Amino acid sequence: MSSFAEYCGIHDATRQRALEQTQTLISASGIELVRFAWCDLHGTLRGKTLVAGATAKAMLDGVGLVSTLLLKDTSDRTAFKVFEAGGTPGLPGFEFASSLLLLADPASFKQLPWAAATGWVQGQPWTQDGSAVELDTRRILQRALARLADAGYGMKCGLEIEFHIYKILGDGASDQLDPEQAAWPGLPPKVAMIHPGYNLLAEQWFDLAEEPLRIVQHTAQALGLPLQSLEIELGPSQVEAVFDATDALTAADNMVLFRSAVKQALRRAGYHATFMCRPPFPDIMSSGWHLHQSLVDIHTGTNLFQRDTPAEGTQSTDAQHTLSALGEHYLAGLLEHARGMTVFCTPTINGFGRFRPNALAPRAVLWGRDNRGAMLRVVGQCQDAATRIENRIGESAANPYLYLASQIHAGLDGISRQLKAPAATDAPYGEAGVKIPTSLGEALDALRADGALVEAFGSSFINYFTRIKQSEITRHEQAEDKDDWQRREYFSRI
């Protein structure tokens, strides 16, 4: 009898060799447990842990998952009434908390550096009839990349990720783990800062924070992530990790794994890492995720945004003074769909507090030449193979598959319509430019109104996504103490 993986059409000779190599490695490394992980709508890893002897069969026949895992809001509440008739409109197969099957990629195997004798593999969900679960966000990006490939393009992405690390106080976890104080969501730990902030890139602050940053370094490198640098950011207890550019799917996978890994490794050492945009403390600085992106020739890898000389008759404020014609069209597409894509880049209620004047975060739909106040920053110059566009609208908690997919769909629309970009801004916090949405609700409205993005993502996915995010908004509106709501909703979970 064929395996479920064969039934789904994904098991071939290459996958079989990877499975055999992984099993050999598991045996040789003394692995006892293997985590089968999957990224949910909110960019968080979930899954099941199997004993080593069960992994080969699981990679062939799948691991059962309850389908409501795809229907959770940020509090882990199911946003659809799965046990009521008509409770999952437009989502056939999700009624009654039915089962899905998680198929892991054996080639994704890694040994976790912080957990003894523990391996890890990345999977994606399938329905019991062997069809792909189209709501899976990794598949959303895979479909966008396929569309990009059909046009002859690949995508390279570099990640700059700001986040906060805190020291858990001696009894900081006692309230969090006190059964008398259990709640949904629960309490976050009590913490202290690892550096006092307001001294950007200060060497003495790095030295003060070296212990947790070493944990971040060793964890990332042990997992094979292309870490380039660790930096002290401006805000209290805020740091930044910068990664070398990779292909887009690898970049998204790396982002998901990095966030999960550093939270776990730091927790074991008595630290708390959070990718919440604005942690719940006074005088905090917001964390952003600056996404560097360029299109490349799918066959040669040549950077298609690069140009040799400025276009004839252009000035420094013109896009084609620096970017190729293709690059200008892509840039214009990002601008055209900026309001609609915002909710994929900044998907939490908390994240919209970042869009403030003179805070190195955007407020309007503008681009600039090496301008860190603009939403889009064009980096590079003629004959520079690293020429790229940096989108500064994202928060560090964003689901990377949706963030990147939104860039692809917006950019491709700009290319297909040969859109032209306006002149670069020299006043990113002035009155010019359409304003970025200022709330999660406004961002959802902007997405619904963007016909091109709705078509590209599919109306069923947009309806599903907005339903779950609306659940988050409704609960926030009903909360008596909104600051406490955000502390519980985001600080310990993302």
Tab-separated table of N, CA and C in Angstrom, residues 276-379:
chain	number	residue	atom	x	y	z
A	276	MET	N	6.868	41.390	20.125
A	276	MET	CA	5.796	42.376	20.232
A	276	MET	C	6.355	43.731	19.840
A	277	CYS	N	5.629	44.472	19.018
A	277	CYS	CA	6.148	45.740	18.504
A	277	CYS	C	6.474	46.721	19.629
A	278	ARG	N	5.504	46.925	20.535
A	278	ARG	CA	5.688	47.889	21.626
A	278	ARG	C	5.399	47.192	22.959
A	279	PRO	N	6.432	46.641	23.595
A	279	PRO	CA	6.221	46.003	24.891
A	279	PRO	C	5.573	46.958	25.891
A	280	PRO	N	4.893	46.416	26.910
A	280	PRO	CA	4.019	47.228	27.770
A	280	PRO	C	4.735	47.962	28.885
A	281	PHE	N	5.691	48.811	28.514
A	281	PHE	CA	6.456	49.564	29.500
A	281	PHE	C	6.583	51.024	29.053
A	282	PRO	N	6.844	51.947	29.981
A	282	PRO	CA	6.994	53.363	29.607
A	282	PRO	C	8.244	53.588	28.756
A	283	ASP	N	8.189	54.612	27.919
A	283	ASP	CA	9.356	55.067	27.147
A	283	ASP	C	9.983	53.961	26.311
A	284	ILE	N	9.134	53.101	25.774
A	284	ILE	CA	9.621	52.004	24.959
A	284	ILE	C	9.808	52.486	23.524
A	285	MET	N	10.662	51.814	22.775
A	285	MET	CA	10.812	52.080	21.349
A	285	MET	C	10.233	50.904	20.572
A	286	SER	N	9.525	51.212	19.513
A	286	SER	CA	8.864	50.172	18.718
A	286	SER	C	9.883	49.346	17.937
A	287	SER	N	9.563	48.077	17.756
A	287	SER	CA	10.393	47.185	16.945
A	287	SER	C	9.776	47.008	15.563
A	288	GLY	N	10.601	47.170	14.549
A	288	GLY	CA	10.160	46.963	13.174
A	288	GLY	C	10.907	45.818	12.529
A	289	TRP	N	10.359	45.353	11.427
A	289	TRP	CA	11.021	44.352	10.593
A	289	TRP	C	11.200	44.976	9.222
A	290	HIS	N	12.446	45.319	8.899
A	290	HIS	CA	12.777	45.967	7.639
A	290	HIS	C	13.128	44.887	6.625
A	291	LEU	N	12.314	44.791	5.594
A	291	LEU	CA	12.449	43.732	4.602
A	291	LEU	C	13.128	44.272	3.349
A	292	HIS	N	14.334	43.781	3.090
A	292	HIS	CA	15.073	44.152	1.878
A	292	HIS	C	14.738	43.144	0.783
A	293	GLN	N	14.440	43.650	-0.400
A	293	GLN	CA	13.976	42.752	-1.453
A	293	GLN	C	14.461	43.208	-2.829
A	294	SER	N	14.709	42.238	-3.675
A	294	SER	CA	15.030	42.513	-5.072
A	294	SER	C	14.558	41.327	-5.898
A	295	LEU	N	14.299	41.570	-7.159
A	295	LEU	CA	13.983	40.496	-8.095
A	295	LEU	C	15.244	40.124	-8.862
A	296	VAL	N	15.372	38.826	-9.138
A	296	VAL	CA	16.530	38.335	-9.881
A	296	VAL	C	16.044	37.515	-11.062
A	297	ASP	N	16.894	37.400	-12.057
A	297	ASP	CA	16.600	36.522	-13.184
A	297	ASP	C	16.577	35.091	-12.661
A	298	ILE	N	15.505	34.365	-12.942
A	298	ILE	CA	15.334	33.038	-12.356
A	298	ILE	C	16.382	32.051	-12.857
A	299	HIS	N	17.000	32.327	-13.992
A	299	HIS	CA	17.989	31.411	-14.555
A	299	HIS	C	19.412	31.792	-14.181
A	300	THR	N	19.722	33.089	-14.168
A	300	THR	CA	21.103	33.527	-13.945
A	300	THR	C	21.347	34.091	-12.556
A	301	GLY	N	20.285	34.483	-11.861
A	301	GLY	CA	20.451	35.105	-10.553
A	301	GLY	C	20.835	36.569	-10.609
A	302	THR	N	20.869	37.145	-11.805
A	302	THR	CA	21.238	38.556	-11.959
A	302	THR	C	20.196	39.464	-11.294
A	303	ASN	N	20.671	40.464	-10.582
A	303	ASN	CA	19.779	41.430	-9.932
A	303	ASN	C	19.088	42.278	-11.005
A	304	LEU	N	17.773	42.174	-11.082
A	304	LEU	CA	17.022	42.876	-12.125
A	304	LEU	C	16.627	44.291	-11.725
A	305	PHE	N	16.947	44.700	-10.512
A	305	PHE	CA	16.718	46.094	-10.095
A	305	PHE	C	17.920	46.973	-10.416
A	306	GLN	N	19.061	46.359	-10.651
A	306	GLN	CA	20.291	47.102	-10.892
A	306	GLN	C	20.284	47.738	-12.267
A	307	ARG	N	20.844	48.934	-12.368
A	307	ARG	CA	21.068	49.552	-13.674
A	307	ARG	C	22.514	50.035	-13.746
A	308	ASP	N	23.019	50.206	-14.956
A	308	ASP	CA	24.431	50.572	-15.156
A	308	ASP	C	24.654	52.070	-15.021
A	309	THR	N	23.748	52.852	-15.624
A	309	THR	CA	23.871	54.316	-15.567
A	309	THR	C	22.479	54.904	-15.363
A	310	PRO	N	22.385	56.107	-14.807
A	310	PRO	CA	21.065	56.716	-14.647
A	310	PRO	C	20.351	56.860	-15.986
A	311	ALA	N	19.041	56.660	-15.984
A	311	ALA	CA	18.262	56.835	-17.203
A	311	ALA	C	18.409	58.269	-17.698
A	312	GLU	N	18.423	58.411	-18.999
A	312	GLU	CA	18.632	59.722	-19.605
A	312	GLU	C	17.571	60.712	-19.127
A	313	GLY	N	18.028	61.896	-18.727
A	313	GLY	CA	17.128	62.968	-18.333
A	313	GLY	C	16.588	62.858	-16.916
A	314	THR	N	17.080	61.885	-16.132
A	314	THR	CA	16.555	61.723	-14.771
A	314	THR	C	17.381	62.512	-13.766
A	315	GLN	N	16.731	62.801	-12.637
A	315	GLN	CA	17.398	63.422	-11.496
A	315	GLN	C	17.452	62.411	-10.361
A	316	SER	N	18.144	62.754	-9.285
A	316	SER	CA	18.338	61.816	-8.178
A	316	SER	C	17.023	61.425	-7.524
A	317	THR	N	15.991	62.252	-7.664
A	317	THR	CA	14.694	61.940	-7.063
A	317	THR	C	13.821	61.053	-7.950
A	318	ASP	N	14.286	60.753	-9.165
A	318	ASP	CA	13.549	59.874	-10.066
A	318	ASP	C	13.946	58.425	-9.810
A	319	ALA	N	12.986	57.537	-9.866
A	319	ALA	CA	13.255	56.132	-9.550
A	319	ALA	C	14.303	55.535	-10.477
A	320	GLN	N	14.223	55.849	-11.792
A	320	GLN	CA	15.153	55.242	-12.738
A	320	GLN	C	16.516	55.925	-12.762
A	321	HIS	N	16.735	56.861	-11.849
A	321	HIS	CA	18.092	57.351	-11.651
A	321	HIS	C	18.922	56.265	-10.960
A	322	THR	N	18.244	55.390	-10.220
A	322	THR	CA	18.909	54.333	-9.459
A	322	THR	C	18.432	52.945	-9.862
A	323	LEU	N	17.126	52.791	-10.057
A	323	LEU	CA	16.539	51.494	-10.342
A	323	LEU	C	16.363	51.269	-11.843
A	324	SER	N	16.355	50.026	-12.253
A	324	SER	CA	15.978	49.679	-13.617
A	324	SER	C	14.507	50.015	-13.837
A	325	ALA	N	14.066	49.952	-15.079
A	325	ALA	CA	12.656	50.183	-15.369
A	325	ALA	C	11.791	49.162	-14.629
A	326	LEU	N	12.236	47.905	-14.605
A	326	LEU	CA	11.507	46.873	-13.871
A	326	LEU	C	11.433	47.224	-12.387
A	327	GLY	N	12.551	47.710	-11.851
A	327	GLY	CA	12.584	48.097	-10.449
A	327	GLY	C	11.622	49.231	-10.145
A	328	GLU	N	11.522	50.196	-11.070
A	328	GLU	CA	10.569	51.287	-10.855
A	328	GLU	C	9.136	50.761	-10.858
A	329	HIS	N	8.813	49.886	-11.789
A	329	HIS	CA	7.449	49.356	-11.842
A	329	HIS	C	7.121	48.588	-10.554
A	330	TYR	N	8.087	47.822	-10.080
A	330	TYR	CA	7.875	47.065	-8.836
A	330	TYR	C	7.670	48.021	-7.658
A	331	LEU	N	8.531	49.030	-7.581
A	331	LEU	CA	8.412	50.050	-6.533
A	331	LEU	C	7.044	50.718	-6.589
A	332	ALA	N	6.604	51.078	-7.779
A	332	ALA	CA	5.304	51.732	-7.931
A	332	ALA	C	4.165	50.799	-7.521
A	333	GLY	N	4.324	49.489	-7.779
A	333	GLY	CA	3.314	48.531	-7.342
A	333	GLY	C	3.219	48.458	-5.828
A	334	LEU	N	4.355	48.493	-5.146
A	334	LEU	CA	4.351	48.505	-3.685
A	334	LEU	C	3.647	49.757	-3.154
A	335	LEU	N	3.872	50.875	-3.792
A	335	LEU	CA	3.201	52.111	-3.382
A	335	LEU	C	1.702	52.033	-3.662
A	336	GLU	N	1.351	51.518	-4.822
A	336	GLU	CA	-0.054	51.440	-5.227
A	336	GLU	C	-0.871	50.614	-4.231
A	337	HIS	N	-0.265	49.565	-3.699
A	337	HIS	CA	-1.007	48.644	-2.833
A	337	HIS	C	-0.553	48.725	-1.373
A	338	ALA	N	0.094	49.812	-1.012
A	338	ALA	CA	0.651	49.929	0.333
A	338	ALA	C	-0.414	49.824	1.417
A	339	ARG	N	-1.517	50.523	1.254
A	339	ARG	CA	-2.557	50.489	2.282
A	339	ARG	C	-3.189	49.091	2.379
A	340	GLY	N	-3.387	48.448	1.239
A	340	GLY	CA	-3.972	47.117	1.258
A	340	GLY	C	-3.049	46.073	1.861
A	341	MET	N	-1.735	46.214	1.660
A	341	MET	CA	-0.794	45.223	2.175
A	341	MET	C	-0.441	45.439	3.634
A	342	THR	N	-0.776	46.603	4.198
A	342	THR	CA	-0.318	46.951	5.541
A	342	THR	C	-0.653	45.877	6.566
A	343	VAL	N	-1.853	45.296	6.498
A	343	VAL	CA	-2.275	44.341	7.512
A	343	VAL	C	-1.466	43.048	7.447
A	344	PHE	N	-0.860	42.736	6.323
A	344	PHE	CA	0.018	41.577	6.259
A	344	PHE	C	1.402	41.889	6.822
A	345	CYS	N	1.780	43.164	6.806
A	345	CYS	CA	3.084	43.594	7.303
A	345	CYS	C	3.030	43.952	8.787
A	346	THR	N	1.908	44.514	9.209
A	346	THR	CA	1.680	44.885	10.612
A	346	THR	C	0.320	44.321	11.013
A	347	PRO	N	0.291	43.078	11.511
A	347	PRO	CA	-0.984	42.395	11.707
A	347	PRO	C	-1.550	42.445	13.124
A	348	THR	N	-0.929	43.196	14.048
A	348	THR	CA	-1.453	43.232	15.416
A	348	THR	C	-1.954	44.629	15.767
A	349	ILE	N	-2.860	44.693	16.710
A	349	ILE	CA	-3.353	45.986	17.213
A	349	ILE	C	-2.205	46.796	17.768
A	350	ASN	N	-1.312	46.156	18.467
A	350	ASN	CA	-0.171	46.815	19.086
A	350	ASN	C	0.752	47.455	18.062
A	351	GLY	N	0.914	46.818	16.895
A	351	GLY	CA	1.898	47.266	15.915
A	351	GLY	C	1.631	48.638	15.330
A	352	PHE	N	0.366	49.087	15.357
A	352	PHE	CA	0.050	50.377	14.742
A	352	PHE	C	0.509	51.555	15.594
A	353	GLY	N	0.910	51.282	16.841
A	353	GLY	CA	1.497	52.343	17.658
A	353	GLY	C	2.879	52.756	17.199
A	354	ARG	N	3.444	52.007	16.250
A	354	ARG	CA	4.788	52.306	15.748
A	354	ARG	C	4.800	53.457	14.755
A	355	PHE	N	3.688	53.713	14.085
A	355	PHE	CA	3.679	54.697	13.005
A	355	PHE	C	3.561	56.110	13.570
A	356	ARG	N	4.704	56.624	14.025
A	356	ARG	CA	4.763	57.933	14.663
A	356	ARG	C	5.779	58.811	13.944
A	357	PRO	N	5.621	60.116	13.957
A	357	PRO	CA	6.566	60.992	13.256
A	357	PRO	C	7.949	60.957	13.875
A	358	ASN	N	8.957	61.010	13.004
A	358	ASN	CA	10.358	61.111	13.408
A	358	ASN	C	10.792	59.938	14.286
A	359	ALA	N	10.202	58.766	14.041
A	359	ALA	CA	10.506	57.581	14.851
A	359	ALA	C	11.156	56.484	14.009
A	360	LEU	N	11.719	56.837	12.866
A	360	LEU	CA	12.310	55.873	11.947
A	360	LEU	C	11.303	54.823	11.506
A	361	ALA	N	10.048	55.199	11.543
A	361	ALA	CA	8.959	54.343	11.054
A	361	ALA	C	8.092	55.195	10.136
A	362	PRO	N	7.509	54.599	9.117
A	362	PRO	CA	6.756	55.396	8.136
A	362	PRO	C	5.409	55.858	8.669
A	363	ARG	N	4.891	56.922	8.059
A	363	ARG	CA	3.526	57.379	8.330
A	363	ARG	C	2.717	57.522	7.044
A	364	ALA	N	3.409	57.644	5.916
A	364	ALA	CA	2.728	57.888	4.643
A	364	ALA	C	3.302	56.979	3.563
A	365	VAL	N	2.545	56.839	2.483
A	365	VAL	CA	2.927	55.986	1.366
A	365	VAL	C	3.869	56.779	0.471
A	366	LEU	N	5.161	56.706	0.803
A	366	LEU	CA	6.195	57.470	0.113
A	366	LEU	C	7.438	56.597	-0.027
A	367	TRP	N	8.280	56.962	-1.003
A	367	TRP	CA	9.567	56.299	-1.097
A	367	TRP	C	10.666	57.347	-1.070
A	368	GLY	N	11.865	56.919	-0.711
A	368	GLY	CA	12.984	57.851	-0.657
A	368	GLY	C	14.290	57.163	-1.003
A	369	ARG	N	15.235	57.966	-1.424
A	369	ARG	CA	16.588	57.465	-1.685
A	369	ARG	C	17.336	57.423	-0.369
A	370	ASP	N	17.627	56.216	0.113
A	370	ASP	CA	18.350	56.026	1.370
A	370	ASP	C	17.745	56.887	2.488
A	371	ASN	N	16.422	56.861	2.588
A	371	ASN	CA	15.677	57.710	3.530
A	371	ASN	C	14.951	56.798	4.512
A	372	ARG	N	15.415	56.765	5.755
A	372	ARG	CA	14.860	55.849	6.743
A	372	ARG	C	13.542	56.337	7.355
A	373	GLY	N	13.056	57.482	6.927
A	373	GLY	CA	11.743	57.924	7.362
A	373	GLY	C	10.646	57.544	6.392
A	374	ALA	N	11.038	57.161	5.169
A	374	ALA	CA	10.065	56.804	4.138
A	374	ALA	C	9.628	55.353	4.293
A	375	MET	N	8.451	55.044	3.781
A	375	MET	CA	7.963	53.671	3.844
A	375	MET	C	8.866	52.735	3.050
A	376	LEU	N	9.244	53.172	1.847
A	376	LEU	CA	10.121	52.386	0.991
A	376	LEU	C	11.434	53.129	0.809
A	377	ARG	N	12.525	52.458	1.070
A	377	ARG	CA	13.855	53.051	0.965
A	377	ARG	C	14.614	52.338	-0.141
A	378	VAL	N	14.994	53.075	-1.174
A	378	VAL	CA	15.790	52.495	-2.259
A	378	VAL	C	17.252	52.578	-1.852
A	379	VAL	N	17.890	51.402	-1.849
A	379	VAL	CA	19.271	51.284	-1.385
A	379	VAL	C	20.141	50.845	-2.554
